[in-house]
Coordinates of C-alpha atoms and ligand atoms in Angstrom, one line a residue:
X1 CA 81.9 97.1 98.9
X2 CA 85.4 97.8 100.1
X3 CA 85.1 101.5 100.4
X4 CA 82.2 104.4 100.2
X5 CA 83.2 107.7 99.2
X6 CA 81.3 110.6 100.4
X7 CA 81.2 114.5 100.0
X8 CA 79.7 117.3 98.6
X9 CA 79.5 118.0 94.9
X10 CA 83.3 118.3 93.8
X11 CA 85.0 116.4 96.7
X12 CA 86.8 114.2 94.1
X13 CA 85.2 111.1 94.7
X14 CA 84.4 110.3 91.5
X15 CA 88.1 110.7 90.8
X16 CA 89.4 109.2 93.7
X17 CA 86.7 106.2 93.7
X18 CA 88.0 105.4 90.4
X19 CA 91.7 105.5 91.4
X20 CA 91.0 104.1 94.4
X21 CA 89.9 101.0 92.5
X22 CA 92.9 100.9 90.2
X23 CA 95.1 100.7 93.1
X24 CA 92.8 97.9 95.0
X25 CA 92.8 96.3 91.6
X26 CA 88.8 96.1 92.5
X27 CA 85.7 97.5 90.8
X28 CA 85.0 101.1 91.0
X29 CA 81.0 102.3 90.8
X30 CA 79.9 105.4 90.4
X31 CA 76.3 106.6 92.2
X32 CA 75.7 108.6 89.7
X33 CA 76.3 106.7 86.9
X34 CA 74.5 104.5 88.1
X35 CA 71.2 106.4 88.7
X36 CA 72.0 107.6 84.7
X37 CA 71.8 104.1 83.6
X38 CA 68.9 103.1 85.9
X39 CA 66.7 105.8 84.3
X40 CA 68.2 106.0 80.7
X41 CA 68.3 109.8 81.1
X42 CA 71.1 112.6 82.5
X43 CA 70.9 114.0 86.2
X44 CA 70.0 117.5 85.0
X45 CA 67.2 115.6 83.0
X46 CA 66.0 114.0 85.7
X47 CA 65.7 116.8 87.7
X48 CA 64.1 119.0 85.4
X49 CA 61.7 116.6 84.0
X50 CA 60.6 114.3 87.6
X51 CA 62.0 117.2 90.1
X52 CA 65.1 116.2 93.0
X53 CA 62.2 114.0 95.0
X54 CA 62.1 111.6 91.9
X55 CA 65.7 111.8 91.9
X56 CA 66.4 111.2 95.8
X57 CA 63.8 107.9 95.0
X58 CA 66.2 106.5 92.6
X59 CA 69.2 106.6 94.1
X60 CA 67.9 105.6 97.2
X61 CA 67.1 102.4 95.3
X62 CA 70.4 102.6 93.5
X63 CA 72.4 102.9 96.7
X64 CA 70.7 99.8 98.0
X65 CA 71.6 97.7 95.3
X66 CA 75.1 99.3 94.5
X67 CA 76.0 98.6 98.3
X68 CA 75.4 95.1 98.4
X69 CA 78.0 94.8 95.5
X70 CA 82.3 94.5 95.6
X71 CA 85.0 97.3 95.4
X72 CA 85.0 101.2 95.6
X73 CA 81.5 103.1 95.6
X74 CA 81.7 106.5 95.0
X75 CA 78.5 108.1 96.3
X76 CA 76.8 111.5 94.9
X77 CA 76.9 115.0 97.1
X78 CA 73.5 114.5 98.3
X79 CA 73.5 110.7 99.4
X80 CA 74.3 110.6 103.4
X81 CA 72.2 113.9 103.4
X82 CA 68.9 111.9 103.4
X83 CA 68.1 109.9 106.5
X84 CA 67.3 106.8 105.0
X85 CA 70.6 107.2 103.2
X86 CA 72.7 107.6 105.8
X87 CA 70.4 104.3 107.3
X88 CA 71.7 102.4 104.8
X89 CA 75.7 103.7 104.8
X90 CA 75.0 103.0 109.1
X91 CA 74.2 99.4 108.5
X92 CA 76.9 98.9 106.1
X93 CA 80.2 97.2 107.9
X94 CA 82.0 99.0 104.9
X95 CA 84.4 102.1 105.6
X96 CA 82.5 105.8 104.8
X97 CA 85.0 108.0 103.8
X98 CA 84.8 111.7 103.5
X99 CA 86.2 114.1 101.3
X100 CA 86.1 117.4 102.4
X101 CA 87.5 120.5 100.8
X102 CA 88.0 124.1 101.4
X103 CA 84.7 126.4 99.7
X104 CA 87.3 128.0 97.2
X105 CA 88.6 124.4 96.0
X106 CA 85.3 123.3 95.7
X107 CA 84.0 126.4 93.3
X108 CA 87.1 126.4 91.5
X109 CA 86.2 122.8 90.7
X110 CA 82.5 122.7 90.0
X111 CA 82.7 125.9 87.9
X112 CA 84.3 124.3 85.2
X113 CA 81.5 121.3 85.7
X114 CA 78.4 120.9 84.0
X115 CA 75.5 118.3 84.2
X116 CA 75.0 119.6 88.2
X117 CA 71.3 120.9 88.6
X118 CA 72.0 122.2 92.0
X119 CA 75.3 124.3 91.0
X120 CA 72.7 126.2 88.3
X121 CA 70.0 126.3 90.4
X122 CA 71.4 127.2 93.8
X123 CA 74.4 130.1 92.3
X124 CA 77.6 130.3 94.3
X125 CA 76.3 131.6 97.8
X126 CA 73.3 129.2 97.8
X127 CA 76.2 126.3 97.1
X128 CA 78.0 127.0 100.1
X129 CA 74.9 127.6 102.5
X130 CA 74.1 124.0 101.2
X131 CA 77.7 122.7 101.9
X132 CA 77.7 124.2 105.6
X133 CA 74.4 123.1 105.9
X134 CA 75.2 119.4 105.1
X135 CA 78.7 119.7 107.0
X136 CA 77.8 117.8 110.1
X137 CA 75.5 115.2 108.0
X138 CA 78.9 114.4 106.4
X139 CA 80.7 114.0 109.3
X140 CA 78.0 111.9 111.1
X141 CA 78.0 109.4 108.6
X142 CA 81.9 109.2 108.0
X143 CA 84.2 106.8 109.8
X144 CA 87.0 108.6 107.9
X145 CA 87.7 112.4 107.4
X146 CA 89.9 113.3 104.7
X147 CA 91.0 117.7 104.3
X148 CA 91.8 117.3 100.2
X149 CA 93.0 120.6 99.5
X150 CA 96.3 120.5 98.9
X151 CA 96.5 116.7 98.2
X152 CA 97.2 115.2 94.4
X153 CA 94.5 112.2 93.9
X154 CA 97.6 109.7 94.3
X155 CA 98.1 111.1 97.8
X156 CA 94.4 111.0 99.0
X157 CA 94.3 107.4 98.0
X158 CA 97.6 106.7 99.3
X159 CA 95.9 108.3 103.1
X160 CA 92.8 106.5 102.0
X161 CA 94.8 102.9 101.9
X162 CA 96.8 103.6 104.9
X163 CA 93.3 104.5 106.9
X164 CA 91.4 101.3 105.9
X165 CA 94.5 99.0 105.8
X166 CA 95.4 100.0 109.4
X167 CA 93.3 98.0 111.7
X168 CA 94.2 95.1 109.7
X169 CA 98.6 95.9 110.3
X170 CA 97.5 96.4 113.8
X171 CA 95.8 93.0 114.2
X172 CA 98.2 91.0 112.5
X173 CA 101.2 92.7 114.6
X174 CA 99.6 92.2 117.7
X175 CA 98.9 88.8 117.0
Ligands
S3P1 C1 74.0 116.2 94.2 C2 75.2 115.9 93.8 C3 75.5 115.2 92.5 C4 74.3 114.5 92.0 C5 73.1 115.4 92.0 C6 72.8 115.9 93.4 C7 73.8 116.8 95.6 O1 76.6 114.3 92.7 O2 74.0 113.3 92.8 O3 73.3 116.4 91.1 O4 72.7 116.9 96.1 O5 74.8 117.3 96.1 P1 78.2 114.8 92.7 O6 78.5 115.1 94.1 O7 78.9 113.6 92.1 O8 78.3 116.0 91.8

């Protein structure tokens, strides 16, 4: 991998992974998707049919596999919340970049979503308990913080490149 994106549910890093990727001219891979394909079912299906340990099982496994490969990983909401997770982000040499967002950008984005167990189960205040909750788990695994609210995707890729391109300009100027 190039680049992990991380964040809670409606960060844009499914949407900024992808573009990411574009620019990079690299492969972009989706957590999520992944999991989907793994298990031939949807997330909400998952959930409702295994329960979210089942689900944290899988993409444990995904995440393993997924981070081993090349280009732009976009992670899902819950990923660097689970210890072993955040083990495996640790490990990786590859830059973890947050998305963070305001708690109105974040509704205004996942209420027009659908195929999120949590946003049904857990109703608007229980959503942003959960995000505050996670806030520092973010933040501990990120090397990168990015404040999306009032960036366009192009923008937050364009801060994205000019993050993880930087120590590279500053080598080859100083040497
Ligand atoms: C989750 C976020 C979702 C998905 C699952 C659980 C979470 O990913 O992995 O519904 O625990 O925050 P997105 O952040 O891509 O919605």
């Amino acid at each position: 991998m190039q680049a992990i994106l991380i964040g809670f549910m409606g960060s844009g890093k499914t949407t900024v992974g992808r573009l990411l990727a574009t620019e990079l001219e690299t492969h972009h891979a989706d957590l999520d998707e992944l999991i989907v394909k793994r298990a031939g079912k949807t997330i909400s299906t998952i959930f409702e049919e295994r329960g979210e340990a089942y689900f944290r099982q899988l993409e444990q496994q995904t995440l393993r596999d997924a981070i081993a490969q090349p280009g732009i990983l976009s992670t899902g909401g819950g990923t660097p919340t689970i210890a072993a997770n955040a083990a495996i982000l640790k490990a990786s040499p590859v830059p973890v970049i947050c998305l963070t967002a305001s708690d109105q950008t974040i509704l205004g984005r996942v209420a027009q979503d659908t195929g999120r167990p949590l946003v049904d189960e857990l109703g608007t205040q229980g959503l942003m308990a959960l995000k505050q909750k996670r806030a520092a788990l973010y933040r501990a695994a990120a090397d990168i913080l990015i404040t999306t609210d009032n960036l366009t995707p192009a923008q937050i890729v364009a801060e994205i490149k000019a993050r993880i391109l930087q120590p590279v300009h500053r080598v080859a100027a100083n040497g």
